[in-house]
Short mmCIF file of C-alpha atoms and ligand atoms in Angstrom, two decimals:
data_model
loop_
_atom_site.label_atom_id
_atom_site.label_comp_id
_atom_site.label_asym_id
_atom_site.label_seq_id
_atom_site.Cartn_x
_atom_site.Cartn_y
_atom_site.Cartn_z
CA UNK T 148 -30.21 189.54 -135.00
CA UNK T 149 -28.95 188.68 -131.42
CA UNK T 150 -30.18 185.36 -129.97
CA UNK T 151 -29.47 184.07 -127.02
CA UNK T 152 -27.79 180.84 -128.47
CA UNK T 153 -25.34 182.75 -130.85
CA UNK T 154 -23.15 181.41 -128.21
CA UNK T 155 -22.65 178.00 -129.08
CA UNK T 156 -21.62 178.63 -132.60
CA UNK T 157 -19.03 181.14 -131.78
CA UNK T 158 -17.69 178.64 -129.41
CA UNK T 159 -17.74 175.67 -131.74
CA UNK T 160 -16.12 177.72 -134.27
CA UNK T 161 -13.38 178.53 -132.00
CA UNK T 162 -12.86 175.30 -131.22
CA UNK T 163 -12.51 174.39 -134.68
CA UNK T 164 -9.97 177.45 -135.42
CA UNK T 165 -7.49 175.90 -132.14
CA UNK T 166 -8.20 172.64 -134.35
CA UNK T 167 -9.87 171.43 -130.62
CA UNK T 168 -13.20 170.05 -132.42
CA UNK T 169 -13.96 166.47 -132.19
CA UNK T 170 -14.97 164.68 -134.96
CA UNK T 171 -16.49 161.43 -133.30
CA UNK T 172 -15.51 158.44 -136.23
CA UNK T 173 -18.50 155.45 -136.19
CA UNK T 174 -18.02 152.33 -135.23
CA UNK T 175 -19.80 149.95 -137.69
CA UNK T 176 -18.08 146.37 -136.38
CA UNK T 177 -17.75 144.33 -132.90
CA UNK T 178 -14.48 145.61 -131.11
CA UNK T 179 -11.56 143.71 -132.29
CA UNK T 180 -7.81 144.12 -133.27
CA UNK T 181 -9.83 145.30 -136.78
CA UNK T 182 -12.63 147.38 -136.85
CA UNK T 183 -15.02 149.08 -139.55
CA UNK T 184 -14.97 152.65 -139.13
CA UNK T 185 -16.93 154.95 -141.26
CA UNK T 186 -17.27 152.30 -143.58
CA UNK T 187 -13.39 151.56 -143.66
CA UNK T 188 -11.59 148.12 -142.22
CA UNK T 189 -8.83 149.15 -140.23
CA UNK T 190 -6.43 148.45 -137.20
CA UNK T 191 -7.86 149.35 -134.11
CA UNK T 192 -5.08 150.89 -132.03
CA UNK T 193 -6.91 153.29 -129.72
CA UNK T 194 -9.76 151.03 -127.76
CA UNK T 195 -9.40 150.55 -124.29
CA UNK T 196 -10.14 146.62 -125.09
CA UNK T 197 -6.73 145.84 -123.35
CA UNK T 198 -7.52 141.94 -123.23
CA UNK T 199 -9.97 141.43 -126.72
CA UNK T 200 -12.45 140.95 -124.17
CA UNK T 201 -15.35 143.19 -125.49
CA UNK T 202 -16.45 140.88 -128.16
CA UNK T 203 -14.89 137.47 -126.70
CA UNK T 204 -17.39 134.76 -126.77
CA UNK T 205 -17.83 133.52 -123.48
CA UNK T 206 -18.69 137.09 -122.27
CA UNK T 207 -20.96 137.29 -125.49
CA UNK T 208 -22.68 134.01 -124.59
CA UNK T 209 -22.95 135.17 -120.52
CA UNK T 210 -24.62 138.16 -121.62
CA UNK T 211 -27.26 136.23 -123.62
CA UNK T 212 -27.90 133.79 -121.38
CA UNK T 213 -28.59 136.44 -118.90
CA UNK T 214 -30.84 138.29 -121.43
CA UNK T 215 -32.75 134.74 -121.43
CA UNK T 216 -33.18 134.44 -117.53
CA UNK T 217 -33.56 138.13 -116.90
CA UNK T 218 -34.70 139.92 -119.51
CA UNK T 219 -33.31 143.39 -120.74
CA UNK T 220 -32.94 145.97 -117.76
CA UNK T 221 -32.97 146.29 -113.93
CA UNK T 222 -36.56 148.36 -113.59
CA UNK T 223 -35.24 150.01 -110.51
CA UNK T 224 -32.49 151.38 -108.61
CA UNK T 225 -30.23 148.64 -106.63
CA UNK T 226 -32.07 149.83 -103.53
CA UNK T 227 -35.52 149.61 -104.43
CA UNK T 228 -36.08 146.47 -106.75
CA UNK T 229 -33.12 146.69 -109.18
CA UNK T 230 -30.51 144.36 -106.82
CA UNK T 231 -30.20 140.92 -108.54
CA UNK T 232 -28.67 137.87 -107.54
CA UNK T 233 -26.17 138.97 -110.33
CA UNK T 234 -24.79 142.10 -108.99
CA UNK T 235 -24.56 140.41 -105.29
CA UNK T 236 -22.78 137.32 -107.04
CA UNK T 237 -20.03 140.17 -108.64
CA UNK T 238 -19.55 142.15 -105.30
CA UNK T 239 -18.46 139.00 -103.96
CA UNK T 240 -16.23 137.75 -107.00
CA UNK T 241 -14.80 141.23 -106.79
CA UNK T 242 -13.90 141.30 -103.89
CA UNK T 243 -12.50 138.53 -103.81
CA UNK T 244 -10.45 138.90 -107.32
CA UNK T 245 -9.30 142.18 -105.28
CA UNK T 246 -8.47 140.49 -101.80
CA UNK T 247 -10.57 142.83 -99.95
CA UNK T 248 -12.79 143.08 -97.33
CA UNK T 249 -16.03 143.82 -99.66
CA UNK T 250 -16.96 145.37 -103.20
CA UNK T 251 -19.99 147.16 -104.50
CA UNK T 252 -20.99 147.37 -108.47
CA UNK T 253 -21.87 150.10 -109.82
CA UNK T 254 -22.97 151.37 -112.94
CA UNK T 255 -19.98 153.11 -114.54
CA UNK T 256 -16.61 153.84 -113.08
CA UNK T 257 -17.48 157.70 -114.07
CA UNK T 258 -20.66 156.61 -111.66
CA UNK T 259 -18.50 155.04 -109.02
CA UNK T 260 -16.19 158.21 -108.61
CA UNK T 261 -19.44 160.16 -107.78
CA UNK T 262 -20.67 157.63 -105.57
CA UNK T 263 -18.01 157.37 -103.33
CA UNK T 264 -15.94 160.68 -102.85
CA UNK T 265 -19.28 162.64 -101.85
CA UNK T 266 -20.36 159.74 -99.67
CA UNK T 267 -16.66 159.99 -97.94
CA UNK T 268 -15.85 163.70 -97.28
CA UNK T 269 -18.09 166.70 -96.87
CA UNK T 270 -17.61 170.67 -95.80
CA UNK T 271 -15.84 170.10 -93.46
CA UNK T 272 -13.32 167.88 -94.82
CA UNK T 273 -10.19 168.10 -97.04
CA UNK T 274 -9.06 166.26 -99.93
CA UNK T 275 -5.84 165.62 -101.49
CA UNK T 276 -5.78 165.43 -105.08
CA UNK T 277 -3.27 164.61 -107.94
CA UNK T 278 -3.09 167.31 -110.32
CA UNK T 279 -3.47 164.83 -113.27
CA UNK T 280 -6.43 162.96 -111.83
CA UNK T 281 -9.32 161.85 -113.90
CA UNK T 282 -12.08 163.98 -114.55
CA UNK T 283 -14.80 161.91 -112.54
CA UNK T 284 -12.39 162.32 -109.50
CA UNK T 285 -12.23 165.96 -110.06
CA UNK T 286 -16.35 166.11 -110.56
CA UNK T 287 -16.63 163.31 -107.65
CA UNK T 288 -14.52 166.18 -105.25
CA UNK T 289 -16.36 168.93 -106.65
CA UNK T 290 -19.53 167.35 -105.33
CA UNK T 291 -18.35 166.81 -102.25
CA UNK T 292 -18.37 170.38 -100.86
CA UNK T 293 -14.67 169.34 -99.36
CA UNK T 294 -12.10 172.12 -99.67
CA UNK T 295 -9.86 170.49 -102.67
CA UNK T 296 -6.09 170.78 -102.54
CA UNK T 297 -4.11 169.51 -105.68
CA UNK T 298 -0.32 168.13 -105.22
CA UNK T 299 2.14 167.84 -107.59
CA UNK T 300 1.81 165.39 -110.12
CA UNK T 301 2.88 161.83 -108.61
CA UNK T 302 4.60 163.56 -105.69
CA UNK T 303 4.21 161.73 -102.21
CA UNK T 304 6.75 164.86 -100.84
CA UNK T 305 4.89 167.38 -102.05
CA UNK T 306 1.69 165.67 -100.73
CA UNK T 307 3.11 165.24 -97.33
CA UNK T 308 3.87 169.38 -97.24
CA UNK T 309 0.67 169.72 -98.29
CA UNK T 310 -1.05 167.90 -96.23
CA UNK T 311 1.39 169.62 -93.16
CA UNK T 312 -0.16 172.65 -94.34
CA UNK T 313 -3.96 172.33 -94.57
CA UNK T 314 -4.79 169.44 -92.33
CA UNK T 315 -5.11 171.22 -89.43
CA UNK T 316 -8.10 172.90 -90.12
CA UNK T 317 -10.34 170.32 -91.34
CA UNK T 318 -11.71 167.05 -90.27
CA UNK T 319 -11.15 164.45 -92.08
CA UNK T 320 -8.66 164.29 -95.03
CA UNK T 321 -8.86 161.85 -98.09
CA UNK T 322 -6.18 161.55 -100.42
CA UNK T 323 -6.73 160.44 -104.14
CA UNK T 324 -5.17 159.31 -106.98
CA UNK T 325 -5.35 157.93 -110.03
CA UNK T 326 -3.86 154.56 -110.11
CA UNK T 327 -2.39 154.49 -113.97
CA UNK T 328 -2.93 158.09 -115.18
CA UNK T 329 -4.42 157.11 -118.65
CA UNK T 330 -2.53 160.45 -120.79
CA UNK T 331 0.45 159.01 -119.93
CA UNK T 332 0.52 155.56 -119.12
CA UNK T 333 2.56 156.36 -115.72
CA UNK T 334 1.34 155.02 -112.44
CA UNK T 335 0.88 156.45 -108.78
CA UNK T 336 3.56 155.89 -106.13
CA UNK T 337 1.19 154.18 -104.16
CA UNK T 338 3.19 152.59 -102.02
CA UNK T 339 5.15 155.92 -100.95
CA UNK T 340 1.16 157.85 -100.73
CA UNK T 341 0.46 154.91 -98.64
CA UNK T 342 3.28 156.13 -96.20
CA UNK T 343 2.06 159.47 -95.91
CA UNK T 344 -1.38 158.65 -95.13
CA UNK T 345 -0.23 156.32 -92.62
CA UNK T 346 1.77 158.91 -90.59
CA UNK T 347 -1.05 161.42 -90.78
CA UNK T 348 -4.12 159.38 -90.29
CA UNK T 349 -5.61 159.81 -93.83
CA UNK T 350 -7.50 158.30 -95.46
CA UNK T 351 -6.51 156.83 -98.98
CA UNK T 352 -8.10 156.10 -102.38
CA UNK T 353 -7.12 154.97 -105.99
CA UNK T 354 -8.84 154.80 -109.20
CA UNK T 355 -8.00 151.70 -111.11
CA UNK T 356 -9.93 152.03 -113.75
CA UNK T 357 -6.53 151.26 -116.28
CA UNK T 358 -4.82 148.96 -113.77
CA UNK T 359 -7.39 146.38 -113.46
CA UNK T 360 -6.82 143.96 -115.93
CA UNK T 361 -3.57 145.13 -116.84
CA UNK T 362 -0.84 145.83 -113.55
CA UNK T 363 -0.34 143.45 -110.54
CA UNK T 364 -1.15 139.27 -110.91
CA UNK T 365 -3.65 138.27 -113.65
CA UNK T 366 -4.48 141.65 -113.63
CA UNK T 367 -5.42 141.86 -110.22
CA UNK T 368 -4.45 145.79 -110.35
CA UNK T 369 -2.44 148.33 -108.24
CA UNK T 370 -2.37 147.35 -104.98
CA UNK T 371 -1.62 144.39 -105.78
CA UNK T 372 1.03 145.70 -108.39
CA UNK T 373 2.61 147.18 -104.79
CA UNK T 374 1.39 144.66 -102.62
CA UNK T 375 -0.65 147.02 -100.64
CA UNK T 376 -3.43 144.86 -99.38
CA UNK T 377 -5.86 145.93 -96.94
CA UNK T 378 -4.09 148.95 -96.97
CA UNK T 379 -6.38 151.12 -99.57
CA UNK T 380 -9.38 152.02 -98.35
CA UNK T 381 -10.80 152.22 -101.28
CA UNK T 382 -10.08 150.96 -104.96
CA UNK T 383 -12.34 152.15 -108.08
CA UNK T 384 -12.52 150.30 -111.15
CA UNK T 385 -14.32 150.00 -114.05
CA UNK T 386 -15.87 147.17 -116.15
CA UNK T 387 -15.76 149.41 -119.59
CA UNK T 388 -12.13 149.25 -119.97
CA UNK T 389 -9.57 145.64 -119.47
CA UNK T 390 -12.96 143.53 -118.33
CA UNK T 391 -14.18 144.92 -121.95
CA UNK T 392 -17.85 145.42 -120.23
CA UNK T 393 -19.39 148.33 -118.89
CA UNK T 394 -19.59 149.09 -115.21
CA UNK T 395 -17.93 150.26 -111.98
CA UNK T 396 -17.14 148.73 -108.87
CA UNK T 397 -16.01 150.61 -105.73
CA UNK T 398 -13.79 147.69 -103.31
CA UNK T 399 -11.74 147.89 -99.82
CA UNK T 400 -12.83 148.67 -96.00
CA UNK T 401 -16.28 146.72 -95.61
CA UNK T 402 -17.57 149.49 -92.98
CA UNK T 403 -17.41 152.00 -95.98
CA UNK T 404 -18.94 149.71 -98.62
CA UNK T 405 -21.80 149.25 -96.67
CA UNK T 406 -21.68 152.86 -96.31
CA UNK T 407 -21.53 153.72 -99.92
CA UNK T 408 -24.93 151.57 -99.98
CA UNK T 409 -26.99 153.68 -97.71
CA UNK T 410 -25.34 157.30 -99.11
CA UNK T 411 -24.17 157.01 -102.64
CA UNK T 412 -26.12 158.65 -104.24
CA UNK T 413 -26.09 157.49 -108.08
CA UNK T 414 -26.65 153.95 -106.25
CA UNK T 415 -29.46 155.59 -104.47
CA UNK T 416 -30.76 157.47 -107.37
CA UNK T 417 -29.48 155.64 -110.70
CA UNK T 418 -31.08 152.43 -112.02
CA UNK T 419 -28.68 149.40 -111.76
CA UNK T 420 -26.62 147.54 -114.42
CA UNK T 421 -28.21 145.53 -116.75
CA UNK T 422 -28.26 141.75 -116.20
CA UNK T 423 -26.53 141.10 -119.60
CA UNK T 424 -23.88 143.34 -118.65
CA UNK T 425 -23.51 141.92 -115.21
CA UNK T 426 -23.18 138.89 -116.33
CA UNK T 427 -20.69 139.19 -118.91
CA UNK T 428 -18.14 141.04 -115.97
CA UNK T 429 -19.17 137.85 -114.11
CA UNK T 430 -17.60 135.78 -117.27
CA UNK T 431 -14.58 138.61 -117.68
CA UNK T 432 -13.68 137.69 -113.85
CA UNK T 433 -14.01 133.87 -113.89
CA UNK T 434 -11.65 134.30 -117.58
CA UNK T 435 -9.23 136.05 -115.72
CA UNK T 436 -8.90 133.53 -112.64
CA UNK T 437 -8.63 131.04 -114.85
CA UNK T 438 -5.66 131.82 -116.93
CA UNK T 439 -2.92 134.88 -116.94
CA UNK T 440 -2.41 134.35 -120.36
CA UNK T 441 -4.09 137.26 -122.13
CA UNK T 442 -2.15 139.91 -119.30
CA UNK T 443 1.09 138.70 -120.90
CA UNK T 444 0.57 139.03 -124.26
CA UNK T 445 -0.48 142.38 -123.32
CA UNK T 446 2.36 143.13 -121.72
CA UNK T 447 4.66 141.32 -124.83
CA UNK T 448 2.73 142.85 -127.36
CA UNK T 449 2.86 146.47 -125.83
CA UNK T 450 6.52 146.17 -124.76
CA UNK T 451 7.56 145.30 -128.33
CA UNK T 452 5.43 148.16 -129.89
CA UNK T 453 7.00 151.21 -127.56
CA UNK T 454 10.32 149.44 -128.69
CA UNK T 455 9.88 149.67 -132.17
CA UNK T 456 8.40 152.95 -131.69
CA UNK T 457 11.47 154.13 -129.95
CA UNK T 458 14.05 153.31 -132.42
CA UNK T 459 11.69 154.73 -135.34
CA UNK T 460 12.24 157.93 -133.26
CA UNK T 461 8.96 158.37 -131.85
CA UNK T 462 8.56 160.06 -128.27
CA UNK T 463 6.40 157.91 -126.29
CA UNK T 464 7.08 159.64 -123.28
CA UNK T 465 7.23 157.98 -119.47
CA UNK T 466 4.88 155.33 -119.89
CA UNK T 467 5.33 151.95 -117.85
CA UNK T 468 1.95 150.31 -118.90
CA UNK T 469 0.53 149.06 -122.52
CA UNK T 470 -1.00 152.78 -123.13
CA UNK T 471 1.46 154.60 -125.33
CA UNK T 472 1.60 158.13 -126.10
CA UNK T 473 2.85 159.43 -129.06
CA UNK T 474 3.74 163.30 -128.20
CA UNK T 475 3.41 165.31 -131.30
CA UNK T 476 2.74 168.67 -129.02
CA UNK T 477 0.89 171.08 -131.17
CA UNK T 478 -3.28 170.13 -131.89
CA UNK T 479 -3.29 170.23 -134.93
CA UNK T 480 -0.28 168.32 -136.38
CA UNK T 481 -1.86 165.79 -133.79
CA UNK T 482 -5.41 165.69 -135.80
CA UNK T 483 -3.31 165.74 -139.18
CA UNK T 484 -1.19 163.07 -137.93
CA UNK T 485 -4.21 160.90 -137.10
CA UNK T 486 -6.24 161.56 -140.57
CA UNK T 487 -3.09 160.08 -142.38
CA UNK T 488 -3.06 157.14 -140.22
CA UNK T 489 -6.37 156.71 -140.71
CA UNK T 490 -5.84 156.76 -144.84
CA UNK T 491 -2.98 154.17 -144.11
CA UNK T 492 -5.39 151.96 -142.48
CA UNK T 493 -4.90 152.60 -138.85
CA UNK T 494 -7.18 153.96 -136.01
CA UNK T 495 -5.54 156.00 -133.98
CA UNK T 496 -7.07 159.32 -132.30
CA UNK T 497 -5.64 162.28 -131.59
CA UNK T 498 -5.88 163.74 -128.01
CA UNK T 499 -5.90 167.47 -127.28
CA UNK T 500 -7.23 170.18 -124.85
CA UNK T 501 -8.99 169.72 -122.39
CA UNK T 502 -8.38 165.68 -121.96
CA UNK T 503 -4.47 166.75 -122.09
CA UNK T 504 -2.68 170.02 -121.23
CA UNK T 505 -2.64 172.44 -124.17
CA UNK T 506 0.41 172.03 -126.07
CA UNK T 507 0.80 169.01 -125.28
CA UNK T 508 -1.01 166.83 -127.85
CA UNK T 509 -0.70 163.31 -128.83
CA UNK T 510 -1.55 160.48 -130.23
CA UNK T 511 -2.35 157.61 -127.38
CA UNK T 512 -1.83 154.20 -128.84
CA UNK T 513 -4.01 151.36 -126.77
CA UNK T 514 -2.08 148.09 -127.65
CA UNK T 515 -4.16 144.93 -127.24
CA UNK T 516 -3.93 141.32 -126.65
CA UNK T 517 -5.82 141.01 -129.76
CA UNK T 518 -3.54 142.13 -131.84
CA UNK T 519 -1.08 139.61 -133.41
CA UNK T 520 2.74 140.21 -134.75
CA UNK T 521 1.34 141.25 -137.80
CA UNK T 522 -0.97 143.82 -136.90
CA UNK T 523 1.88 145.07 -134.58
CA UNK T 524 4.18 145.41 -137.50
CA UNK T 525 1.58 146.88 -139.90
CA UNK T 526 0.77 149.82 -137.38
CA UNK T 527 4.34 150.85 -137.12
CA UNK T 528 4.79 150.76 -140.85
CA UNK T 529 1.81 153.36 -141.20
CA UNK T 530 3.67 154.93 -138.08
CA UNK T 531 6.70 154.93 -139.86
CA UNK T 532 5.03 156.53 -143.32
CA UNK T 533 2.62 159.33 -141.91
CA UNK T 534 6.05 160.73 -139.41
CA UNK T 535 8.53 161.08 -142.14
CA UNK T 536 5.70 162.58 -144.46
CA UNK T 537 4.69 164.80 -141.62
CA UNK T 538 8.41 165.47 -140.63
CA UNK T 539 7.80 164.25 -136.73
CA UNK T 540 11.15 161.45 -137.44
C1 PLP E 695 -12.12 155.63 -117.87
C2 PLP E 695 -11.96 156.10 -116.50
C3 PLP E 695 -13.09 156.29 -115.69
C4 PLP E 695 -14.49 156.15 -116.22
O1 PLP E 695 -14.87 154.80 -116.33
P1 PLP E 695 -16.22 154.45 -117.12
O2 PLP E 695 -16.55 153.09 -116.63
O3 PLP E 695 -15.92 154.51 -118.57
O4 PLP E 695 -17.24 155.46 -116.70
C5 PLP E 695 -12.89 156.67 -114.38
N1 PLP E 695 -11.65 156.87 -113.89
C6 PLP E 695 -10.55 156.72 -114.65
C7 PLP E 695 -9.21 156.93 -114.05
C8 PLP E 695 -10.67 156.33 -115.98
O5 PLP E 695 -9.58 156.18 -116.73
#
């Protein structure tokens, strides 16, 4: 019999035939450099939990003293009755953290991308976009209504012909890019996109959302990675990823902040943060003003793993931050590759179509400050084990 949802088996089938179907593993454990999944104690190596801060106690005890004085959830949208002293109190930490003008907290950084990039350019306008950006920046510009123009991937010349093409006929123009593209652990050219906006009066955005916590000093993030201060208009991040939380935050030009206030419309239209979350950001900033120590063990940690990983053979491709890709190209060596980690004892996913470019499938290894020499050691034995068996080295 034909029904009108034969469709979604035939397409779930197919995925499972290009070996593209996720199978989502369970978390059963706090987020850690060990985690029980599906029942099974192993080595986490594929969180984004850069610093160990999801489960690290001072953020824990923030959050329930906040659950204490504030109870549960907002009750509103930040506009109505769901602004707290809380999220004021992390604008202006932000902000400052970022050395910029103003900040406004949002509730995801998925969230933030569609707050802004609507708010900022319309029909009329034109933006330019990396062809790897994230997809929230590629929803965010959908939005919009602006005419979307894609330039080559980290490419401030091809960006600049671009934008000597198209300008012309529109508006404004608002170039965007993702600060560290997460695939590949490679990061924007800011400082040369900075140079073309400059000479043609555009206006220029970065997602953060893997720099924060990670590039520039105490984590401090891109632009300050390049120096670039005050000149970014605007900087996402988010809270779920380095500040081991869950939020966004949208920071730069105070005239568009305030904008983004009266005209973003999942601020306008999407309940606020919880106070327990908000709070524990609050804790994850005031940790990392206090001490740079957990950004250099990053940094250690991940520079000895790609290392290793090098001279067992692996291809980690370009990266220049603690996310490590291990190319393995076709799908579904990727997935096999990852089930024999995972009976070795390590967590490690395997990323396909559509998060990376068909053919191009990998393994991304997140390397934390949590985890000590031994865990280190013990992942690239099981590296070691499953790419001879598999016959990747
Ligand atoms: C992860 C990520 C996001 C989404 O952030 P969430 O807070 O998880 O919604 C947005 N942009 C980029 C570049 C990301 O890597």
């Amino acid at each position: 019999m034909e029904n009108k949802l034969n469709w979604v088996q035939e397409q779930l089938d197919e995925l499972k035939q290009a070996g593209l179907y996720n199978t989502i593993r369970t978390i059963g454990s706090a987020q850690g450099a060990w985690l029980t999944v599906d029942g099974k104690r192993v080595l986490d190596f594929c969180s984004n939990n850069y610093l160990g801060l999801a489960n690290h106690p001072r953020l824990v005890q923030a959050a329930k003293d906040a659950v204490d004085r504030y109870g549960v959830g907002p009750a509103a949208v930040r506009t109505i009755a769901g602004t707290m002293d809380l999220h004021v109190e992390l604008e202006r930490r932000m902000a400052q953290f970022k050395g910029v003008e103003d900040a406004i907290s949002l509730q995801s950084g998925f969230s933030a991308n569609l707050t802004v990039i609507p708010a900022t350019v319309g029909k009329e306008d034109v933006i330019f976009s990396d062809e790897l950006n994230h997809a929230s920046i590629i929803d965010g510009c959908r939005l919009s209504g602006a005419k979307i123009i894609r330039f080559k991937h980290a490419d401030a010349g091809d960006l600049e012909a671009q934008v000597k093409a198209h300008m012309k006929d529109y508006r404004r123009g608002l170039v965007i890019s993702d600060g560290v593209f997460s695939m590949d652990g490679d990061i924007a050219p800011l400082d040369k996109l900075y140079e073309v906006t400059q000479r043609h009066d555009l206006m220029l955005m970065v997602d953060d959302a893997h720099g924060e916590g990670v590039l520039g000093r105490g984590g401090r993030g891109i632009v300050d990675h390049f120096g670039l201060h005050g000149k970014v208009d605007i900087e996402i991040g988010t809270f779920s990823k380095a500040f081991g939380v869950m939020g966004g935050v949208a920071a730069g030009n105070a005239g568009l902040i305030e904008w983004f206030r009266q005209r973003g419309r999942p601020f306008l239209f999407s309940s606020a943060a919880t106070p327990a979350d908000v709070a524990a950001c609050l804790a994850a900033v005031d940790l990392l003003e206090e001490s740079t120590e957990l950004v250099e063990r990053l940094w250690s940690n991940a520079d000895f793993f790609k290392k290793e990983m090098k001279a067992l053979g692996f291809d980690t491709g370009h990266s220049v931050t603690p996310i490590t890709p291990v190319m393995l190209g076709d799908a579904k060596l990727a997935r096999a590759f990852s089930r024999e980690l995972f009976e070795e004892g390590v967590f490690a996913m395997a990323l396909g179509f559509p998060t990376v470019p068909v053919g191009k499938a990998r393994i991304r290894v997140m390397i934390s400050a949590e985890h000590s020499m031994d865990d280190l050691e013990q992942g690239l034995a099981a590296f070691a084990s499953v790419g001879k068996r598999l016959g990747v080295v």
